[in-house]
mmCIF file with all atom_site columns, C-alpha atoms in Angstrom:
data_model
loop_
_atom_site.group_PDB
_atom_site.id
_atom_site.type_symbol
_atom_site.label_atom_id
_atom_site.label_alt_id
_atom_site.label_comp_id
_atom_site.label_asym_id
_atom_site.label_entity_id
_atom_site.label_seq_id
_atom_site.pdbx_PDB_ins_code
_atom_site.Cartn_x
_atom_site.Cartn_y
_atom_site.Cartn_z
_atom_site.occupancy
_atom_site.B_iso_or_equiv
_atom_site.pdbx_formal_charge
_atom_site.auth_seq_id
_atom_site.auth_comp_id
_atom_site.auth_asym_id
_atom_site.auth_atom_id
_atom_site.pdbx_PDB_model_num
ATOM 1   C CA . MET A 1 1   ? 38.434 -57.588 -7.495  1.00 0.00 ? 355 MET A CA 1
ATOM 2   C CA . LYS A 1 2   ? 39.758 -57.257 -3.914  1.00 0.00 ? 356 LYS A CA 1
ATOM 3   C CA . GLU A 1 3   ? 43.163 -55.882 -5.472  1.00 0.00 ? 357 GLU A CA 1
ATOM 4   C CA . LEU A 1 4   ? 41.424 -53.311 -7.271  1.00 0.00 ? 358 LEU A CA 1
ATOM 5   C CA . LEU A 1 5   ? 39.870 -51.955 -4.091  1.00 0.00 ? 359 LEU A CA 1
ATOM 6   C CA . GLU A 1 6   ? 42.982 -52.205 -2.175  1.00 0.00 ? 360 GLU A CA 1
ATOM 7   C CA . GLN A 1 7   ? 44.552 -50.147 -4.519  1.00 0.00 ? 361 GLN A CA 1
ATOM 8   C CA . ILE A 1 8   ? 41.561 -47.449 -4.499  1.00 0.00 ? 362 ILE A CA 1
ATOM 9   C CA . ASN A 1 9   ? 41.490 -47.412 -1.124  1.00 0.00 ? 363 ASN A CA 1
ATOM 10  C CA . ALA A 1 10  ? 45.225 -46.323 -0.942  1.00 0.00 ? 364 ALA A CA 1
ATOM 11  C CA . TYR A 1 11  ? 44.640 -43.367 -2.533  1.00 0.00 ? 365 TYR A CA 1
ATOM 12  C CA . TYR A 1 12  ? 41.003 -42.562 -1.084  1.00 0.00 ? 366 TYR A CA 1
ATOM 13  C CA . PRO A 1 13  ? 38.702 -44.996 0.912   1.00 0.00 ? 367 PRO A CA 1
ATOM 14  C CA . LEU A 1 14  ? 35.244 -45.756 -0.714  1.00 0.00 ? 368 LEU A CA 1
ATOM 15  C CA . SER A 1 15  ? 32.161 -46.054 0.856   1.00 0.00 ? 369 SER A CA 1
ATOM 16  C CA . GLU A 1 16  ? 30.284 -49.635 0.773   1.00 0.00 ? 370 GLU A CA 1
ATOM 17  C CA . GLU A 1 17  ? 27.466 -47.748 -1.852  1.00 0.00 ? 371 GLU A CA 1
ATOM 18  C CA . THR A 1 18  ? 30.274 -46.401 -3.708  1.00 0.00 ? 372 THR A CA 1
ATOM 19  C CA . VAL A 1 19  ? 32.302 -50.018 -4.019  1.00 0.00 ? 373 VAL A CA 1
ATOM 20  C CA . GLY A 1 20  ? 28.777 -51.427 -4.991  1.00 0.00 ? 374 GLY A CA 1
ATOM 21  C CA . ALA A 1 21  ? 28.113 -49.012 -7.619  1.00 0.00 ? 375 ALA A CA 1
ATOM 22  C CA . LEU A 1 22  ? 31.628 -49.304 -8.782  1.00 0.00 ? 376 LEU A CA 1
ATOM 23  C CA . MET A 1 23  ? 31.655 -53.349 -8.934  1.00 0.00 ? 377 MET A CA 1
ATOM 24  C CA . ASN A 1 24  ? 28.534 -53.100 -10.968 1.00 0.00 ? 378 ASN A CA 1
ATOM 25  C CA . ILE A 1 25  ? 30.570 -51.783 -14.077 1.00 0.00 ? 379 ILE A CA 1
ATOM 26  C CA . CYS A 1 26  ? 33.814 -53.800 -13.701 1.00 0.00 ? 380 CYS A CA 1
ATOM 27  C CA . THR A 1 27  ? 34.544 -57.198 -15.594 1.00 0.00 ? 381 THR A CA 1
ATOM 28  C CA . GLU A 1 28  ? 37.604 -59.388 -15.208 1.00 0.00 ? 382 GLU A CA 1
ATOM 29  C CA . GLU A 1 29  ? 39.298 -59.919 -18.725 1.00 0.00 ? 383 GLU A CA 1
ATOM 30  C CA . LYS A 1 30  ? 42.082 -61.831 -19.961 1.00 0.00 ? 384 LYS A CA 1
ATOM 31  C CA . PHE A 1 31  ? 44.707 -60.619 -22.581 1.00 0.00 ? 385 PHE A CA 1
ATOM 32  C CA . ARG A 1 32  ? 47.137 -62.679 -24.386 1.00 0.00 ? 386 ARG A CA 1
ATOM 33  C CA . LYS A 1 33  ? 50.922 -61.593 -24.967 1.00 0.00 ? 387 LYS A CA 1
ATOM 34  C CA . ASN A 1 34  ? 50.288 -59.282 -27.928 1.00 0.00 ? 388 ASN A CA 1
ATOM 35  C CA . ASP A 1 35  ? 46.873 -58.327 -27.597 1.00 0.00 ? 389 ASP A CA 1
ATOM 36  C CA . LEU A 1 36  ? 45.908 -54.825 -28.064 1.00 0.00 ? 390 LEU A CA 1
ATOM 37  C CA . LEU A 1 37  ? 43.919 -53.465 -25.136 1.00 0.00 ? 391 LEU A CA 1
ATOM 38  C CA . GLN A 1 38  ? 43.658 -50.308 -26.778 1.00 0.00 ? 392 GLN A CA 1
ATOM 39  C CA . GLU A 1 39  ? 44.092 -49.440 -30.464 1.00 0.00 ? 393 GLU A CA 1
ATOM 40  C CA . ALA A 1 40  ? 45.556 -45.997 -31.776 1.00 0.00 ? 394 ALA A CA 1
ATOM 41  C CA . GLY A 1 41  ? 43.248 -44.667 -33.746 1.00 0.00 ? 395 GLY A CA 1
ATOM 42  C CA . SER A 1 42  ? 39.885 -46.202 -31.722 1.00 0.00 ? 396 SER A CA 1
ATOM 43  C CA . ALA A 1 43  ? 37.860 -44.555 -29.553 1.00 0.00 ? 397 ALA A CA 1
ATOM 44  C CA . ALA A 1 44  ? 39.339 -45.018 -25.945 1.00 0.00 ? 398 ALA A CA 1
ATOM 45  C CA . ARG A 1 45  ? 36.638 -46.759 -24.056 1.00 0.00 ? 399 ARG A CA 1
ATOM 46  C CA . TYR A 1 46  ? 37.691 -48.561 -21.142 1.00 0.00 ? 400 TYR A CA 1
ATOM 47  C CA . TYR A 1 47  ? 39.976 -47.891 -17.872 1.00 0.00 ? 401 TYR A CA 1
ATOM 48  C CA . TYR A 1 48  ? 41.727 -51.150 -16.782 1.00 0.00 ? 402 TYR A CA 1
ATOM 49  C CA . PHE A 1 49  ? 43.394 -52.240 -13.454 1.00 0.00 ? 403 PHE A CA 1
ATOM 50  C CA . ILE A 1 50  ? 46.511 -54.783 -14.088 1.00 0.00 ? 404 ILE A CA 1
ATOM 51  C CA . LYS A 1 51  ? 45.854 -57.847 -11.887 1.00 0.00 ? 405 LYS A CA 1
ATOM 52  C CA . SER A 1 52  ? 48.715 -59.626 -13.304 1.00 0.00 ? 406 SER A CA 1
ATOM 53  C CA . GLY A 1 53  ? 51.017 -59.180 -16.260 1.00 0.00 ? 407 GLY A CA 1
ATOM 54  C CA . LEU A 1 54  ? 52.622 -56.309 -18.174 1.00 0.00 ? 408 LEU A CA 1
ATOM 55  C CA . VAL A 1 55  ? 51.452 -53.652 -20.492 1.00 0.00 ? 409 VAL A CA 1
ATOM 56  C CA . GLY A 1 56  ? 53.134 -51.139 -22.857 1.00 0.00 ? 410 GLY A CA 1
ATOM 57  C CA . TYR A 1 57  ? 51.831 -48.074 -24.103 1.00 0.00 ? 411 TYR A CA 1
ATOM 58  C CA . TYR A 1 58  ? 53.096 -46.988 -27.515 1.00 0.00 ? 412 TYR A CA 1
ATOM 59  C CA . THR A 1 59  ? 52.635 -44.873 -30.535 1.00 0.00 ? 413 THR A CA 1
ATOM 60  C CA . VAL A 1 60  ? 54.119 -45.352 -33.978 1.00 0.00 ? 414 VAL A CA 1
ATOM 61  C CA . ASP A 1 61  ? 56.494 -43.075 -35.536 1.00 0.00 ? 415 ASP A CA 1
ATOM 62  C CA . GLU A 1 62  ? 56.734 -41.917 -39.269 1.00 0.00 ? 416 GLU A CA 1
ATOM 63  C CA . GLN A 1 63  ? 59.061 -44.777 -39.897 1.00 0.00 ? 417 GLN A CA 1
ATOM 64  C CA . GLY A 1 64  ? 56.519 -47.524 -38.453 1.00 0.00 ? 418 GLY A CA 1
ATOM 65  C CA . ASP A 1 65  ? 58.503 -47.915 -35.440 1.00 0.00 ? 419 ASP A CA 1
ATOM 66  C CA . SER A 1 66  ? 56.982 -48.734 -31.891 1.00 0.00 ? 420 SER A CA 1
ATOM 67  C CA . VAL A 1 67  ? 57.805 -45.805 -29.368 1.00 0.00 ? 421 VAL A CA 1
ATOM 68  C CA . TYR A 1 68  ? 56.970 -46.811 -25.999 1.00 0.00 ? 422 TYR A CA 1
ATOM 69  C CA . LYS A 1 69  ? 56.081 -44.243 -23.722 1.00 0.00 ? 423 LYS A CA 1
ATOM 70  C CA . ILE A 1 70  ? 55.665 -45.972 -20.312 1.00 0.00 ? 424 ILE A CA 1
ATOM 71  C CA . PHE A 1 71  ? 55.201 -49.477 -19.098 1.00 0.00 ? 425 PHE A CA 1
ATOM 72  C CA . PHE A 1 72  ? 52.512 -50.725 -16.446 1.00 0.00 ? 426 PHE A CA 1
ATOM 73  C CA . GLU A 1 73  ? 52.972 -53.562 -14.137 1.00 0.00 ? 427 GLU A CA 1
ATOM 74  C CA . GLU A 1 74  ? 50.605 -55.273 -11.711 1.00 0.00 ? 428 GLU A CA 1
ATOM 75  C CA . LYS A 1 75  ? 48.460 -53.193 -9.504  1.00 0.00 ? 429 LYS A CA 1
ATOM 76  C CA . SER A 1 76  ? 48.620 -50.235 -11.985 1.00 0.00 ? 430 SER A CA 1
ATOM 77  C CA . PHE A 1 77  ? 45.833 -48.463 -13.707 1.00 0.00 ? 431 PHE A CA 1
ATOM 78  C CA . VAL A 1 78  ? 45.930 -47.796 -17.345 1.00 0.00 ? 432 VAL A CA 1
ATOM 79  C CA . ALA A 1 79  ? 43.979 -46.282 -20.035 1.00 0.00 ? 433 ALA A CA 1
ATOM 80  C CA . SER A 1 80  ? 44.461 -43.548 -22.979 1.00 0.00 ? 434 SER A CA 1
ATOM 81  C CA . THR A 1 81  ? 43.495 -41.254 -20.746 1.00 0.00 ? 435 THR A CA 1
ATOM 82  C CA . ALA A 1 82  ? 43.820 -38.014 -22.540 1.00 0.00 ? 436 ALA A CA 1
ATOM 83  C CA . ALA A 1 83  ? 41.315 -39.668 -25.003 1.00 0.00 ? 437 ALA A CA 1
ATOM 84  C CA . VAL A 1 84  ? 38.924 -40.213 -22.909 1.00 0.00 ? 438 VAL A CA 1
ATOM 85  C CA . ILE A 1 85  ? 38.927 -36.880 -21.290 1.00 0.00 ? 439 ILE A CA 1
ATOM 86  C CA . LYS A 1 86  ? 39.047 -35.304 -24.662 1.00 0.00 ? 440 LYS A CA 1
ATOM 87  C CA . ASP A 1 87  ? 36.337 -37.744 -26.059 1.00 0.00 ? 441 ASP A CA 1
ATOM 88  C CA . LYS A 1 88  ? 38.924 -38.292 -29.251 1.00 0.00 ? 442 LYS A CA 1
ATOM 89  C CA . PRO A 1 89  ? 40.481 -41.427 -30.715 1.00 0.00 ? 443 PRO A CA 1
ATOM 90  C CA . SER A 1 90  ? 43.436 -42.418 -28.947 1.00 0.00 ? 444 SER A CA 1
ATOM 91  C CA . ASP A 1 91  ? 46.846 -41.785 -30.299 1.00 0.00 ? 445 ASP A CA 1
ATOM 92  C CA . PHE A 1 92  ? 48.349 -44.591 -28.443 1.00 0.00 ? 446 PHE A CA 1
ATOM 93  C CA . ASN A 1 93  ? 47.865 -48.427 -28.254 1.00 0.00 ? 447 ASN A CA 1
ATOM 94  C CA . ILE A 1 94  ? 48.105 -50.352 -25.052 1.00 0.00 ? 448 ILE A CA 1
ATOM 95  C CA . ILE A 1 95  ? 49.539 -53.856 -25.721 1.00 0.00 ? 449 ILE A CA 1
ATOM 96  C CA . ALA A 1 96  ? 50.010 -56.900 -23.434 1.00 0.00 ? 450 ALA A CA 1
ATOM 97  C CA . LEU A 1 97  ? 53.595 -57.601 -23.271 1.00 0.00 ? 451 LEU A CA 1
ATOM 98  C CA . GLU A 1 98  ? 52.980 -61.004 -21.146 1.00 0.00 ? 452 GLU A CA 1
ATOM 99  C CA . ASP A 1 99  ? 49.639 -62.548 -20.505 1.00 0.00 ? 453 ASP A CA 1
ATOM 100 C CA . CYS A 1 100 ? 47.462 -60.151 -18.457 1.00 0.00 ? 454 CYS A CA 1
ATOM 101 C CA . SER A 1 101 ? 44.086 -60.415 -16.094 1.00 0.00 ? 455 SER A CA 1
ATOM 102 C CA . VAL A 1 102 ? 42.863 -57.122 -16.045 1.00 0.00 ? 456 VAL A CA 1
ATOM 103 C CA . ILE A 1 103 ? 39.797 -55.574 -14.651 1.00 0.00 ? 457 ILE A CA 1
ATOM 104 C CA . ARG A 1 104 ? 38.138 -53.113 -17.132 1.00 0.00 ? 458 ARG A CA 1
ATOM 105 C CA . TYR A 1 105 ? 35.476 -50.889 -16.460 1.00 0.00 ? 459 TYR A CA 1
ATOM 106 C CA . PRO A 1 106 ? 33.785 -48.445 -19.389 1.00 0.00 ? 460 PRO A CA 1
ATOM 107 C CA . ALA A 1 107 ? 34.852 -44.916 -19.091 1.00 0.00 ? 461 ALA A CA 1
ATOM 108 C CA . LYS A 1 108 ? 31.537 -43.643 -19.659 1.00 0.00 ? 462 LYS A CA 1
ATOM 109 C CA . ALA A 1 109 ? 29.976 -45.045 -16.648 1.00 0.00 ? 463 ALA A CA 1
ATOM 110 C CA . PHE A 1 110 ? 33.085 -44.592 -14.711 1.00 0.00 ? 464 PHE A CA 1
ATOM 111 C CA . ARG A 1 111 ? 32.794 -40.718 -15.182 1.00 0.00 ? 465 ARG A CA 1
ATOM 112 C CA . GLU A 1 112 ? 29.018 -40.868 -14.261 1.00 0.00 ? 466 GLU A CA 1
ATOM 113 C CA . LEU A 1 113 ? 29.953 -42.601 -11.065 1.00 0.00 ? 467 LEU A CA 1
ATOM 114 C CA . ILE A 1 114 ? 32.850 -39.805 -10.251 1.00 0.00 ? 468 ILE A CA 1
ATOM 115 C CA . THR A 1 115 ? 30.156 -37.012 -10.775 1.00 0.00 ? 469 THR A CA 1
ATOM 116 C CA . LYS A 1 116 ? 27.648 -38.862 -8.671  1.00 0.00 ? 470 LYS A CA 1
ATOM 117 C CA . TYR A 1 117 ? 30.045 -40.393 -5.563  1.00 0.00 ? 471 TYR A CA 1
ATOM 118 C CA . HIS A 1 118 ? 32.362 -37.806 -4.037  1.00 0.00 ? 472 HIS A CA 1
ATOM 119 C CA . ASP A 1 119 ? 34.643 -40.541 -2.673  1.00 0.00 ? 473 ASP A CA 1
ATOM 120 C CA . LEU A 1 120 ? 35.173 -42.046 -5.879  1.00 0.00 ? 474 LEU A CA 1
ATOM 121 C CA . ALA A 1 121 ? 35.799 -38.448 -7.432  1.00 0.00 ? 475 ALA A CA 1
ATOM 122 C CA . LEU A 1 122 ? 38.532 -37.699 -4.532  1.00 0.00 ? 476 LEU A CA 1
ATOM 123 C CA . PHE A 1 123 ? 39.921 -41.258 -5.517  1.00 0.00 ? 477 PHE A CA 1
ATOM 124 C CA . GLN A 1 124 ? 40.357 -40.060 -9.023  1.00 0.00 ? 478 GLN A CA 1
ATOM 125 C CA . ILE A 1 125 ? 41.884 -36.689 -8.186  1.00 0.00 ? 479 ILE A CA 1
ATOM 126 C CA . HIS A 1 126 ? 44.413 -38.292 -5.711  1.00 0.00 ? 480 HIS A CA 1
ATOM 127 C CA . TYR A 1 127 ? 45.337 -40.766 -8.324  1.00 0.00 ? 481 TYR A CA 1
ATOM 128 C CA . LEU A 1 128 ? 45.928 -37.958 -11.097 1.00 0.00 ? 482 LEU A CA 1
ATOM 129 C CA . GLU A 1 129 ? 47.932 -35.811 -8.678  1.00 0.00 ? 483 GLU A CA 1
ATOM 130 C CA . LYS A 1 130 ? 50.084 -38.749 -7.859  1.00 0.00 ? 484 LYS A CA 1
ATOM 131 C CA . ASN A 1 131 ? 50.513 -40.322 -11.216 1.00 0.00 ? 485 ASN A CA 1
ATOM 132 C CA . TRP A 1 132 ? 49.963 -37.591 -13.876 1.00 0.00 ? 486 TRP A CA 1
ATOM 133 C CA . VAL A 1 133 ? 51.765 -35.000 -11.913 1.00 0.00 ? 487 VAL A CA 1
ATOM 134 C CA . VAL A 1 134 ? 54.136 -35.730 -9.260  1.00 0.00 ? 488 VAL A CA 1
ATOM 135 C CA . LYS A 1 135 ? 55.234 -39.047 -11.036 1.00 0.00 ? 489 LYS A CA 1
ATOM 136 C CA . LYS A 1 136 ? 55.400 -37.886 -14.451 1.00 0.00 ? 490 LYS A CA 1
ATOM 137 C CA . GLU A 1 137 ? 56.744 -34.444 -13.944 1.00 0.00 ? 491 GLU A CA 1
ATOM 138 C CA . PRO A 1 138 ? 60.304 -35.900 -13.272 1.00 0.00 ? 492 PRO A CA 1
ATOM 139 C CA . LEU A 1 139 ? 60.199 -38.359 -16.223 1.00 0.00 ? 493 LEU A CA 1
ATOM 140 C CA . GLU A 1 140 ? 59.751 -35.263 -18.394 1.00 0.00 ? 494 GLU A CA 1
ATOM 141 C CA . ILE A 1 141 ? 62.197 -33.560 -17.194 1.00 0.00 ? 495 ILE A CA 1
ATOM 142 C CA . SER A 1 142 ? 64.607 -36.468 -17.421 1.00 0.00 ? 496 SER A CA 1
ATOM 143 C CA . LEU A 1 143 ? 63.558 -36.669 -21.301 1.00 0.00 ? 497 LEU A CA 1
ATOM 144 C CA . LYS A 1 144 ? 64.792 -33.050 -21.690 1.00 0.00 ? 498 LYS A CA 1
ATOM 145 C CA . HIS A 1 145 ? 67.998 -33.031 -19.770 1.00 0.00 ? 499 HIS A CA 1
ATOM 146 C CA . GLU A 1 146 ? 69.598 -36.700 -19.294 1.00 0.00 ? 500 GLU A CA 1
ATOM 147 C CA . THR A 1 147 ? 71.177 -38.681 -21.439 1.00 0.00 ? 501 THR A CA 1
ATOM 148 C CA . ALA A 1 148 ? 70.132 -42.365 -22.782 1.00 0.00 ? 502 ALA A CA 1
ATOM 149 C CA . ARG A 1 149 ? 72.656 -43.813 -20.217 1.00 0.00 ? 503 ARG A CA 1
ATOM 150 C CA . GLN A 1 150 ? 71.204 -41.951 -17.205 1.00 0.00 ? 504 GLN A CA 1
ATOM 151 C CA . ARG A 1 151 ? 67.784 -42.837 -18.175 1.00 0.00 ? 505 ARG A CA 1
ATOM 152 C CA . TYR A 1 152 ? 68.629 -46.401 -18.526 1.00 0.00 ? 506 TYR A CA 1
ATOM 153 C CA . LEU A 1 153 ? 70.390 -46.423 -15.022 1.00 0.00 ? 507 LEU A CA 1
ATOM 154 C CA . GLN A 1 154 ? 66.989 -44.953 -13.622 1.00 0.00 ? 508 GLN A CA 1
ATOM 155 C CA . LEU A 1 155 ? 65.167 -48.027 -15.464 1.00 0.00 ? 509 LEU A CA 1
ATOM 156 C CA . LEU A 1 156 ? 67.308 -50.314 -13.842 1.00 0.00 ? 510 LEU A CA 1
ATOM 157 C CA . GLU A 1 157 ? 66.394 -48.928 -10.443 1.00 0.00 ? 511 GLU A CA 1
ATOM 158 C CA . ASN A 1 158 ? 63.227 -50.769 -11.024 1.00 0.00 ? 512 ASN A CA 1
ATOM 159 C CA . LYS A 1 159 ? 65.006 -54.416 -11.549 1.00 0.00 ? 513 LYS A CA 1
ATOM 160 C CA . SER A 1 160 ? 61.675 -56.367 -11.828 1.00 0.00 ? 514 SER A CA 1
ATOM 161 C CA . LEU A 1 161 ? 60.216 -53.988 -14.348 1.00 0.00 ? 515 LEU A CA 1
ATOM 162 C CA . HIS A 1 162 ? 63.562 -53.804 -16.416 1.00 0.00 ? 516 HIS A CA 1
ATOM 163 C CA . ASP A 1 163 ? 63.911 -57.565 -16.526 1.00 0.00 ? 517 ASP A CA 1
ATOM 164 C CA . ARG A 1 164 ? 60.635 -58.338 -18.023 1.00 0.00 ? 518 ARG A CA 1
ATOM 165 C CA . LEU A 1 165 ? 61.154 -56.115 -20.773 1.00 0.00 ? 519 LEU A CA 1
ATOM 166 C CA . LYS A 1 166 ? 62.607 -57.032 -24.227 1.00 0.00 ? 520 LYS A CA 1
ATOM 167 C CA . GLN A 1 167 ? 65.596 -55.228 -25.264 1.00 0.00 ? 521 GLN A CA 1
ATOM 168 C CA . HIS A 1 168 ? 63.781 -53.356 -28.055 1.00 0.00 ? 522 HIS A CA 1
ATOM 169 C CA . HIS A 1 169 ? 61.203 -52.160 -25.634 1.00 0.00 ? 523 HIS A CA 1
ATOM 170 C CA . ILE A 1 170 ? 63.932 -50.738 -23.456 1.00 0.00 ? 524 ILE A CA 1
ATOM 171 C CA . ALA A 1 171 ? 65.774 -48.796 -26.468 1.00 0.00 ? 525 ALA A CA 1
ATOM 172 C CA . SER A 1 172 ? 62.284 -47.582 -27.906 1.00 0.00 ? 526 SER A CA 1
ATOM 173 C CA . TYR A 1 173 ? 61.447 -46.168 -24.442 1.00 0.00 ? 527 TYR A CA 1
ATOM 174 C CA . LEU A 1 174 ? 64.857 -44.616 -24.009 1.00 0.00 ? 528 LEU A CA 1
ATOM 175 C CA . GLY A 1 175 ? 64.649 -43.186 -27.760 1.00 0.00 ? 529 GLY A CA 1
ATOM 176 C CA . ILE A 1 176 ? 67.539 -45.249 -28.792 1.00 0.00 ? 530 ILE A CA 1
ATOM 177 C CA . THR A 1 177 ? 68.278 -47.961 -31.134 1.00 0.00 ? 531 THR A CA 1
ATOM 178 C CA . PRO A 1 178 ? 68.851 -51.378 -29.572 1.00 0.00 ? 532 PRO A CA 1
ATOM 179 C CA . THR A 1 179 ? 72.865 -51.146 -30.704 1.00 0.00 ? 533 THR A CA 1
ATOM 180 C CA . GLN A 1 180 ? 73.140 -48.228 -28.941 1.00 0.00 ? 534 GLN A CA 1
ATOM 181 C CA . LEU A 1 181 ? 71.536 -49.980 -25.646 1.00 0.00 ? 535 LEU A CA 1
ATOM 182 C CA . SER A 1 182 ? 74.038 -52.759 -26.146 1.00 0.00 ? 536 SER A CA 1
ATOM 183 C CA . ARG A 1 183 ? 76.671 -50.233 -25.969 1.00 0.00 ? 537 ARG A CA 1
ATOM 184 C CA . ILE A 1 184 ? 75.159 -48.402 -23.166 1.00 0.00 ? 538 ILE A CA 1
ATOM 185 C CA . LYS A 1 185 ? 74.950 -51.935 -21.348 1.00 0.00 ? 539 LYS A CA 1
ATOM 186 C CA . LYS A 1 186 ? 78.559 -52.655 -21.922 1.00 0.00 ? 540 LYS A CA 1
ATOM 187 C CA . LYS A 1 187 ? 79.918 -49.621 -20.217 1.00 0.00 ? 541 LYS A CA 1
#
């Protein structure tokens, strides 16, 4: 749980009382490669903190192809957040792309804690601001204005993530075919 608390405290420090309450709802879980943490069409019941491993967040298009939205490495928080907030089934699958060790905590219990503990609510606000506004905005702009080649070069900047992904994951993320990705890589 140490990694989880370090990451939370990087956004906003928690009191000992808040840490105790949070630890009471957390469990450590293991997922094997290709296990689903969240299935599209199912209620989003959990938040996850990735201790080790790599997960992908994807939907399936009309042709039955996986379309990856984002990938999460160690020290990342992941959930079908919109589904949790709206209390609706998730539109996305969350899949283990490698064997993973995670800390899982129930969304409902966590949301109850953020109404009770001000410091936990401030963590959540700081986390959402940084990751769902500041970090996400350039990605949304790049999808509209940049070529697949430009987006691929940006992905290459995170070499550790790039090297862990299969070519079909990268192609899906870029919105291109594996053949198109091969052409981009040759250039």
